[in-house]
PDB file of C-alpha atoms in Angstrom:
ATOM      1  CA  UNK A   1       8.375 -10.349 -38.603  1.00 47.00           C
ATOM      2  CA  UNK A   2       4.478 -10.179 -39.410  1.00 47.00           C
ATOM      3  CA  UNK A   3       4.712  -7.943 -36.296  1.00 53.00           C
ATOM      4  CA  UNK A   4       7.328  -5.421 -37.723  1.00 56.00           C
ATOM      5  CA  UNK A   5       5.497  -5.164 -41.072  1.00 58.00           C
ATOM      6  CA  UNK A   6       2.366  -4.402 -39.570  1.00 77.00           C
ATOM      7  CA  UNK A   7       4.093  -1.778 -37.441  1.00 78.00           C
ATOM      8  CA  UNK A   8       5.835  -0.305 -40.643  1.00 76.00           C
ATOM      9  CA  UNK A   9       2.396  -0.417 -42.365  1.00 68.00           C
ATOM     10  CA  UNK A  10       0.492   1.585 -39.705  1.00 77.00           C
ATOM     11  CA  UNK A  11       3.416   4.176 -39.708  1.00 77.00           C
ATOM     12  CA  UNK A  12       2.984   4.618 -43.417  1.00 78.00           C
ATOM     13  CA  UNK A  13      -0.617   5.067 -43.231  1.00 71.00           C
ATOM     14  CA  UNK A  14      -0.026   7.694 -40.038  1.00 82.00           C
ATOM     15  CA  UNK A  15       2.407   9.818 -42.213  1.00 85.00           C
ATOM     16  CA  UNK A  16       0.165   9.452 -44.834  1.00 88.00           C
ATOM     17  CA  UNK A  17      -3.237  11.208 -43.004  1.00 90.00           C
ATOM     18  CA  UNK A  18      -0.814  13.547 -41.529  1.00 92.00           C
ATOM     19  CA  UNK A  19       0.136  14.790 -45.227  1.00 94.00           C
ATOM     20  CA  UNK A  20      -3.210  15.086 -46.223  1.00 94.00           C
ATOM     21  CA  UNK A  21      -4.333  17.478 -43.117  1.00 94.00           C
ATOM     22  CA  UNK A  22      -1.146  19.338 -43.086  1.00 94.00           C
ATOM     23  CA  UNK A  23      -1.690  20.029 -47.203  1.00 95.00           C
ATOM     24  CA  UNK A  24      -5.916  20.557 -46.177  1.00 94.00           C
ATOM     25  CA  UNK A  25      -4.976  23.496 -43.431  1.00 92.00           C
ATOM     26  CA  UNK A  26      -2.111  24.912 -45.919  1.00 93.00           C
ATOM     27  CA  UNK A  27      -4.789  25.425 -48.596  1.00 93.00           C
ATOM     28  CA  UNK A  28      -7.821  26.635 -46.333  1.00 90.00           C
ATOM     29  CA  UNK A  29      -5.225  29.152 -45.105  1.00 89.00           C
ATOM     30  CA  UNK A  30      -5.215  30.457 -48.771  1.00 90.00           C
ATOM     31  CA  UNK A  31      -8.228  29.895 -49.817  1.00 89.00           C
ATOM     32  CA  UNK A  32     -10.971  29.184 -47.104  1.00 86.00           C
ATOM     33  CA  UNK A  33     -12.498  25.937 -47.143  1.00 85.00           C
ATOM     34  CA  UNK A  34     -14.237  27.191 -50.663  1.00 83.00           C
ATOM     35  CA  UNK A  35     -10.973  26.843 -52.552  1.00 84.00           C
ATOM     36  CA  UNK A  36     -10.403  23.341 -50.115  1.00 87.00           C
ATOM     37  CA  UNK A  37     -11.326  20.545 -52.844  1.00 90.00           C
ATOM     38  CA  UNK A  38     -10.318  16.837 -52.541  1.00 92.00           C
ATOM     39  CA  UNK A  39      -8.602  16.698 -55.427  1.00 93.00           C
ATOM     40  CA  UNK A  40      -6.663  19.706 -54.111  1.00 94.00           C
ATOM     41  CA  UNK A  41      -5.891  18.373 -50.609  1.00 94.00           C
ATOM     42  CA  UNK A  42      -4.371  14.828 -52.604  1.00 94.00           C
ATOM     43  CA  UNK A  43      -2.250  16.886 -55.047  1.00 95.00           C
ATOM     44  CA  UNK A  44      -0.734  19.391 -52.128  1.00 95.00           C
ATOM     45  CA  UNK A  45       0.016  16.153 -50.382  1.00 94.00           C
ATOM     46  CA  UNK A  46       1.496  13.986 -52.996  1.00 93.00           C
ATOM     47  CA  UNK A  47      -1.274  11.482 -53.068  1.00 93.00           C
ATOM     48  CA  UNK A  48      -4.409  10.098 -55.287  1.00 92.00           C
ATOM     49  CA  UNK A  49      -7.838  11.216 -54.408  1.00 93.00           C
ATOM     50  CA  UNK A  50      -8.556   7.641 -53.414  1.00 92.00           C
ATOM     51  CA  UNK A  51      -5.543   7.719 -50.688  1.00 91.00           C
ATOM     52  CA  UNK A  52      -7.825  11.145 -49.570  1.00 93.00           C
ATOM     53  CA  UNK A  53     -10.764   9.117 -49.440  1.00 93.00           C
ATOM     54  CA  UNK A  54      -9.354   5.515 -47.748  1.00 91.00           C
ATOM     55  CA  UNK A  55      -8.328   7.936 -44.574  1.00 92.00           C
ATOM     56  CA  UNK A  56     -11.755  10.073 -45.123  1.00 93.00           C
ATOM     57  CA  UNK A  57     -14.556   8.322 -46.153  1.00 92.00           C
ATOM     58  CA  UNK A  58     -16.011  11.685 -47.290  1.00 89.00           C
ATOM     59  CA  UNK A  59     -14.897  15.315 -47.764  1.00 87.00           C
ATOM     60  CA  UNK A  60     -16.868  16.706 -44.656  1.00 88.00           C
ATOM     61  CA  UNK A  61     -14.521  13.932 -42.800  1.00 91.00           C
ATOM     62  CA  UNK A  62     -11.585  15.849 -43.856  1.00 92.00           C
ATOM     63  CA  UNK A  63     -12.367  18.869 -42.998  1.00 89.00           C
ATOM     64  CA  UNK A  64     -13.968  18.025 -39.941  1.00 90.00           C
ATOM     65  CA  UNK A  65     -10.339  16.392 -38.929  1.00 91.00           C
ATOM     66  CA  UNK A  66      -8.716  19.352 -40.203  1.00 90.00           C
ATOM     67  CA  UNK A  67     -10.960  22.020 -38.606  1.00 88.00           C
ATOM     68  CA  UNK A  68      -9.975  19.659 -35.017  1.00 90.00           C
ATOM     69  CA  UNK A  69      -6.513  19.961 -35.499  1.00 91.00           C
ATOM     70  CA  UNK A  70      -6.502  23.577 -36.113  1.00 89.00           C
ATOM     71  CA  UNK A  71      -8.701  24.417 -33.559  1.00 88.00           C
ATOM     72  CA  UNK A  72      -6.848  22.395 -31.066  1.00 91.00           C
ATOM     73  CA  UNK A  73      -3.580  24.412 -31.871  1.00 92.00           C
ATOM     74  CA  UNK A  74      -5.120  27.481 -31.735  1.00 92.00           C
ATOM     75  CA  UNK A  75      -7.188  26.723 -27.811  1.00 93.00           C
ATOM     76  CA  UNK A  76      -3.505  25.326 -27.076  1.00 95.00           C
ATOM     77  CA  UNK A  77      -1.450  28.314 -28.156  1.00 96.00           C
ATOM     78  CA  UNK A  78      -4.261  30.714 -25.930  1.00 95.00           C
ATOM     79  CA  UNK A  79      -3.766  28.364 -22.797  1.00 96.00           C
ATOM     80  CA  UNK A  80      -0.059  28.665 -23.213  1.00 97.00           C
ATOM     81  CA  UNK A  81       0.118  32.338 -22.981  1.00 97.00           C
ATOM     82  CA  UNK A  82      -2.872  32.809 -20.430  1.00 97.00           C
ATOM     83  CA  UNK A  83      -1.135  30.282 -18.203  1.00 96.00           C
ATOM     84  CA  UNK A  84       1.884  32.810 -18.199  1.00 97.00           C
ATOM     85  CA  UNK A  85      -0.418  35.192 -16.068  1.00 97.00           C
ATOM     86  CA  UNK A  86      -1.461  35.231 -12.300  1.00 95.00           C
ATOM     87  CA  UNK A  87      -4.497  37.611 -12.498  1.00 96.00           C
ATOM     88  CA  UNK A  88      -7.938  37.248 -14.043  1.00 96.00           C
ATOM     89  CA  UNK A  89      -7.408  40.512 -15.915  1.00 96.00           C
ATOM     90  CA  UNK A  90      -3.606  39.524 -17.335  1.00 97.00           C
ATOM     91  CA  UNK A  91      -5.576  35.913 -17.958  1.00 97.00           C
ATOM     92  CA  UNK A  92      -8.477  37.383 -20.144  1.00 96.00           C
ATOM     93  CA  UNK A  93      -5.793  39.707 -21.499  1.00 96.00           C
ATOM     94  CA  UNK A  94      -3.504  37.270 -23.208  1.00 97.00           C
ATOM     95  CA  UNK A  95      -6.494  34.997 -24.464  1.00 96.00           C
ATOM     96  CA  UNK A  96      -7.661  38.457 -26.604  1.00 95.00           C
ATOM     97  CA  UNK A  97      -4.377  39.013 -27.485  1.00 95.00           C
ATOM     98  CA  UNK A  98      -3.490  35.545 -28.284  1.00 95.00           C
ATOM     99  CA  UNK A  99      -6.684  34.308 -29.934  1.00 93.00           C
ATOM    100  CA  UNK A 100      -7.258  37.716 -32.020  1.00 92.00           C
ATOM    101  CA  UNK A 101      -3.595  38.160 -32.601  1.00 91.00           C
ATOM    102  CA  UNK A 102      -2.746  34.534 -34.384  1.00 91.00           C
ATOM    103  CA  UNK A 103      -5.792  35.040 -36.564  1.00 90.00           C
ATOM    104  CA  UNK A 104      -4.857  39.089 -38.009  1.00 89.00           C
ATOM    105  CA  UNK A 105      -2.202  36.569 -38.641  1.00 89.00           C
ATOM    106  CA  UNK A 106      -3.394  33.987 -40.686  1.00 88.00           C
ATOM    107  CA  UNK A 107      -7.083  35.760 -41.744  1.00 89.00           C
ATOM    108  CA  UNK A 108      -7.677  33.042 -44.229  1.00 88.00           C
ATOM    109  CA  UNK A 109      -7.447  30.367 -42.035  1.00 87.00           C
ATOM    110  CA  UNK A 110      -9.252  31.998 -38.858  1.00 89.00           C
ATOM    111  CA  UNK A 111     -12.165  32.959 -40.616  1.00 89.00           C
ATOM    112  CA  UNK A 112     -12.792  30.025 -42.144  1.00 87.00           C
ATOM    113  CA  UNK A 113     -12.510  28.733 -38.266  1.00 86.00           C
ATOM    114  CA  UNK A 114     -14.574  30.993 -37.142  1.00 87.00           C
ATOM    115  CA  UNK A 115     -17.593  32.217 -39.879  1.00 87.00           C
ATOM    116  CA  UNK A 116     -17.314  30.817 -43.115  1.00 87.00           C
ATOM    117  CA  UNK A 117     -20.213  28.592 -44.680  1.00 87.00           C
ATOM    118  CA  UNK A 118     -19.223  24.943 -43.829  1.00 84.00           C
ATOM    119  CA  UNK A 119     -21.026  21.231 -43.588  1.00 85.00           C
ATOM    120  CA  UNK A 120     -22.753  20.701 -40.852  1.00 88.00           C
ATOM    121  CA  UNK A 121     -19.929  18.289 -39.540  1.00 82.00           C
ATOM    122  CA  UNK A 122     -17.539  21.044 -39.472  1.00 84.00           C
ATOM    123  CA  UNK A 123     -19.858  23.574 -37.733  1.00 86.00           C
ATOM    124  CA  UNK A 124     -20.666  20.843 -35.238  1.00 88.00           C
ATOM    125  CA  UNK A 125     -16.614  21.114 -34.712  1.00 86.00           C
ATOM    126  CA  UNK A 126     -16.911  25.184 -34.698  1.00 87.00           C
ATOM    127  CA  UNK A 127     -18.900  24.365 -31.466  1.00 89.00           C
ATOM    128  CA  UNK A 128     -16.532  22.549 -29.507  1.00 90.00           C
ATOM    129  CA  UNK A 129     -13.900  25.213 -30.644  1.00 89.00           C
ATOM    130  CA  UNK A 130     -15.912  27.749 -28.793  1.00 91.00           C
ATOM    131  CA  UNK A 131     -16.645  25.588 -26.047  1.00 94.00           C
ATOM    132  CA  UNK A 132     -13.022  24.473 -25.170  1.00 94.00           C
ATOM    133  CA  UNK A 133     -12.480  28.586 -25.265  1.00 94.00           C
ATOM    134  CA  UNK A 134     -15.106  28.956 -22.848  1.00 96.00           C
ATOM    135  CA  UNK A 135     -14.414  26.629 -20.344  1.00 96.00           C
ATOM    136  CA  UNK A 136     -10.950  28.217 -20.463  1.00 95.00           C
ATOM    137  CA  UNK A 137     -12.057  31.709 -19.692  1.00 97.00           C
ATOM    138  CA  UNK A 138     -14.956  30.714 -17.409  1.00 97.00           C
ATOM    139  CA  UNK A 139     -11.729  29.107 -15.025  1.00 97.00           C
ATOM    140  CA  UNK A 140      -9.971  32.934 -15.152  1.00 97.00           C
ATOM    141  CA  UNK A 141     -13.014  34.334 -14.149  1.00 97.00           C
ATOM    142  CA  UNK A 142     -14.393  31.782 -11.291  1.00 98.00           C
ATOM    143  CA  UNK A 143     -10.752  32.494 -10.014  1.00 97.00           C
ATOM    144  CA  UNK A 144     -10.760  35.443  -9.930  1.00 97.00           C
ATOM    145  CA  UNK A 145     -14.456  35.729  -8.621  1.00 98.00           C
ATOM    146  CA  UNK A 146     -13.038  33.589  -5.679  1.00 97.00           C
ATOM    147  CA  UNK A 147     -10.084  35.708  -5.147  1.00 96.00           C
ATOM    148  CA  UNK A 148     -12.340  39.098  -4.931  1.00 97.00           C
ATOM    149  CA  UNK A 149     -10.902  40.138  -8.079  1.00 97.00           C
ATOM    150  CA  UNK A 150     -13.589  40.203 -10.117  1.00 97.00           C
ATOM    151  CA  UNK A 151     -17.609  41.073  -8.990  1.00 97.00           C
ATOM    152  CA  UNK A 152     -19.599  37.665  -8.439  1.00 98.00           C
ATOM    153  CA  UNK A 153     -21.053  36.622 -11.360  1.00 98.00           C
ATOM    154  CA  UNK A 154     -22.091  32.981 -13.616  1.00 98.00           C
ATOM    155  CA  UNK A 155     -18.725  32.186 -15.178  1.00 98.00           C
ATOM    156  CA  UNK A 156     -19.921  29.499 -17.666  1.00 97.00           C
ATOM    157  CA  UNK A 157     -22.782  32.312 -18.914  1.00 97.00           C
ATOM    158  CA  UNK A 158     -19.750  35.197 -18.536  1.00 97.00           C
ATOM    159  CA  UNK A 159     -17.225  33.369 -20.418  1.00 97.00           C
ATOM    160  CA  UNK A 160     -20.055  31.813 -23.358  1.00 97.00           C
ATOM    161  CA  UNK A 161     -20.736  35.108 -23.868  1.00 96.00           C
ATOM    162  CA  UNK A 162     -17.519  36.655 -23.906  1.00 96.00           C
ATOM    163  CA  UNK A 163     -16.330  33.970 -26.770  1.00 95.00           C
ATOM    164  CA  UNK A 164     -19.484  35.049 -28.669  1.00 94.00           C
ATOM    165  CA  UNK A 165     -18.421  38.581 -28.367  1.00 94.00           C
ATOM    166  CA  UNK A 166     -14.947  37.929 -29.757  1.00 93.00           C
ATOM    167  CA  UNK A 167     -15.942  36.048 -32.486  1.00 91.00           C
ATOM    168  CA  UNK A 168     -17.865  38.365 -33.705  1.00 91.00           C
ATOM    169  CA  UNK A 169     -15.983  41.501 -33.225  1.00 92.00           C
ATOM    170  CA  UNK A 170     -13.337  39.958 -35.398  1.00 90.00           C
ATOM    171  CA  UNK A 171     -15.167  38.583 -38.306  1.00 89.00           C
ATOM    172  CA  UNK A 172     -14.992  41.998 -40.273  1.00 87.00           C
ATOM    173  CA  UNK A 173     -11.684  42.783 -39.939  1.00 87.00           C
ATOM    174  CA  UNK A 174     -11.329  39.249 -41.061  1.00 85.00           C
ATOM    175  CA  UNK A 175     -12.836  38.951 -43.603  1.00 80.00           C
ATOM    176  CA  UNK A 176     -11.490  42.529 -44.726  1.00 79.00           C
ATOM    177  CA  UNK A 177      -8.237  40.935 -44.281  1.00 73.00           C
ATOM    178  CA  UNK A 178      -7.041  44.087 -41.789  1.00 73.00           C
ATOM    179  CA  UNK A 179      -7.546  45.440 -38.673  1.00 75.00           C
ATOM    180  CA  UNK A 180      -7.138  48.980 -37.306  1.00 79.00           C
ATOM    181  CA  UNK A 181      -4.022  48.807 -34.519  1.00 83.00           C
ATOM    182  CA  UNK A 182      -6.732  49.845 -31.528  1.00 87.00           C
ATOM    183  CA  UNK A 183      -8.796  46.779 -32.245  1.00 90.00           C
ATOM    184  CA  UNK A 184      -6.894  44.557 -29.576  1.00 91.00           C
ATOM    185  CA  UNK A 185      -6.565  46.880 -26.989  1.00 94.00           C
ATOM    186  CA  UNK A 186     -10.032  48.156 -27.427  1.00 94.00           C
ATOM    187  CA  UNK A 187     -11.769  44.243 -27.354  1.00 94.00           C
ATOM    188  CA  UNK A 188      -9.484  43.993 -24.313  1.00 95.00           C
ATOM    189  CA  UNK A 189     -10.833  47.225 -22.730  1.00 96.00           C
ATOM    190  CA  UNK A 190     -14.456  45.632 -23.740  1.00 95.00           C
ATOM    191  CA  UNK A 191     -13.713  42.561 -22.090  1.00 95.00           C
ATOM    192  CA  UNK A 192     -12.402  43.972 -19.012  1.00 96.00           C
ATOM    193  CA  UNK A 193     -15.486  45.705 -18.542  1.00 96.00           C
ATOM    194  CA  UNK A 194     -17.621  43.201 -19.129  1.00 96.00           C
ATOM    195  CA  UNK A 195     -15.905  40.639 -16.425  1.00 97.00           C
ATOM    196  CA  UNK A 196     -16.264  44.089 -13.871  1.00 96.00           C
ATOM    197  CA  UNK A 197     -12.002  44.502 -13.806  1.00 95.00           C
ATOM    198  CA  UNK A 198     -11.554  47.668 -11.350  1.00 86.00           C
ATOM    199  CA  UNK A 199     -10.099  50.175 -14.032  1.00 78.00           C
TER     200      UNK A 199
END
């Protein structure tokens, strides 16, 4: 019986934290991580500022958590649609398209993801974010180094400074909230160039 309880109790406290990220990454898609308070976060959620606190001890917790989750959908959704692809150009294609799409999307969110002022527990996260999508790329292009596809080159340096480039190309139009319809295909274009695809 103690058994069962305890299970029922951990379940309840699971559902719980999932509430309070779910309602944390509904308002930071409105509002950015400025308009992301505590108090906020409980109320969206259905839950006291203490419950907020018992899960994260402090605020830069929460969003840390919540900056993890989001970024971990968003390097998932890009591997999905790159792994549709059998060429290093097609690969590097859908990750621009993917990554840059989603976030014309949701502008909100992906800037705060990707520029906006945050504690330095949640930029330490914005570093892994760009990491995971570098080791991505940098497998497209050592593939298709090895393939004779692409020119030789570092991948790791190639595809660290590809992630840069992207991230900054698409900070103004995010923060402007819009995007001119050639920005994909020319970042794509860029990109292609940069990784030496044979026109």
């Amino acid at each position: 019986m103690v058994y069962r309880s305890t299970e029922r109790v951990r379940a309840r406290l699971n559902a719980s934290r999932e509430r309070i990220i779910a309602a944390a990454l509904e308002i930071m898609a409105a509002s950015g991580y400025a308009g992301c308070s505590v108090a906020a976060v409980a109320e969206r959620a259905g839950v006291a500022t203490g419950t907020v606190y018992r899960h994260f001890p402090a605020k830069a917790d929460l969003f840390a958590e919540v900056f993890r989750t989001a970024s971990r959908r968003e390097v998932d959704a890009v591997a999905r649609a790159a792994a549709r692809e059998s060429t290093a150009a097609e690969q590097v294609s859908a990750v621009v398209e993917t990554f840059s799409g989603r976030a014309l999307k949701s502008p909100r969110l992906a800037y705060a993801l990707l520029a906006e002022p945050v504690d330095p527990a949640v930029d330490a996260e914005r570093l892994v974010f760009r990491r995971a999508y570098a080791e991505l790329i940098a497998g497209y292009v050592a593939a298709g180094v090895a393939s004779g596809e692409l020119p030789p080159q570092d991948p790791e340096l190639t595809a660290t400074a590809l992630v840069g480039a992207l991230a900054e190309a698409m900070v103004g139009p995010l923060a402007a909230g819009v995007a001119g319809p050639g920005t994909i295909p020319s970042l794509i274009t860029f990109i292609h160039r940069a990784i030496g695809v044979s026109p």
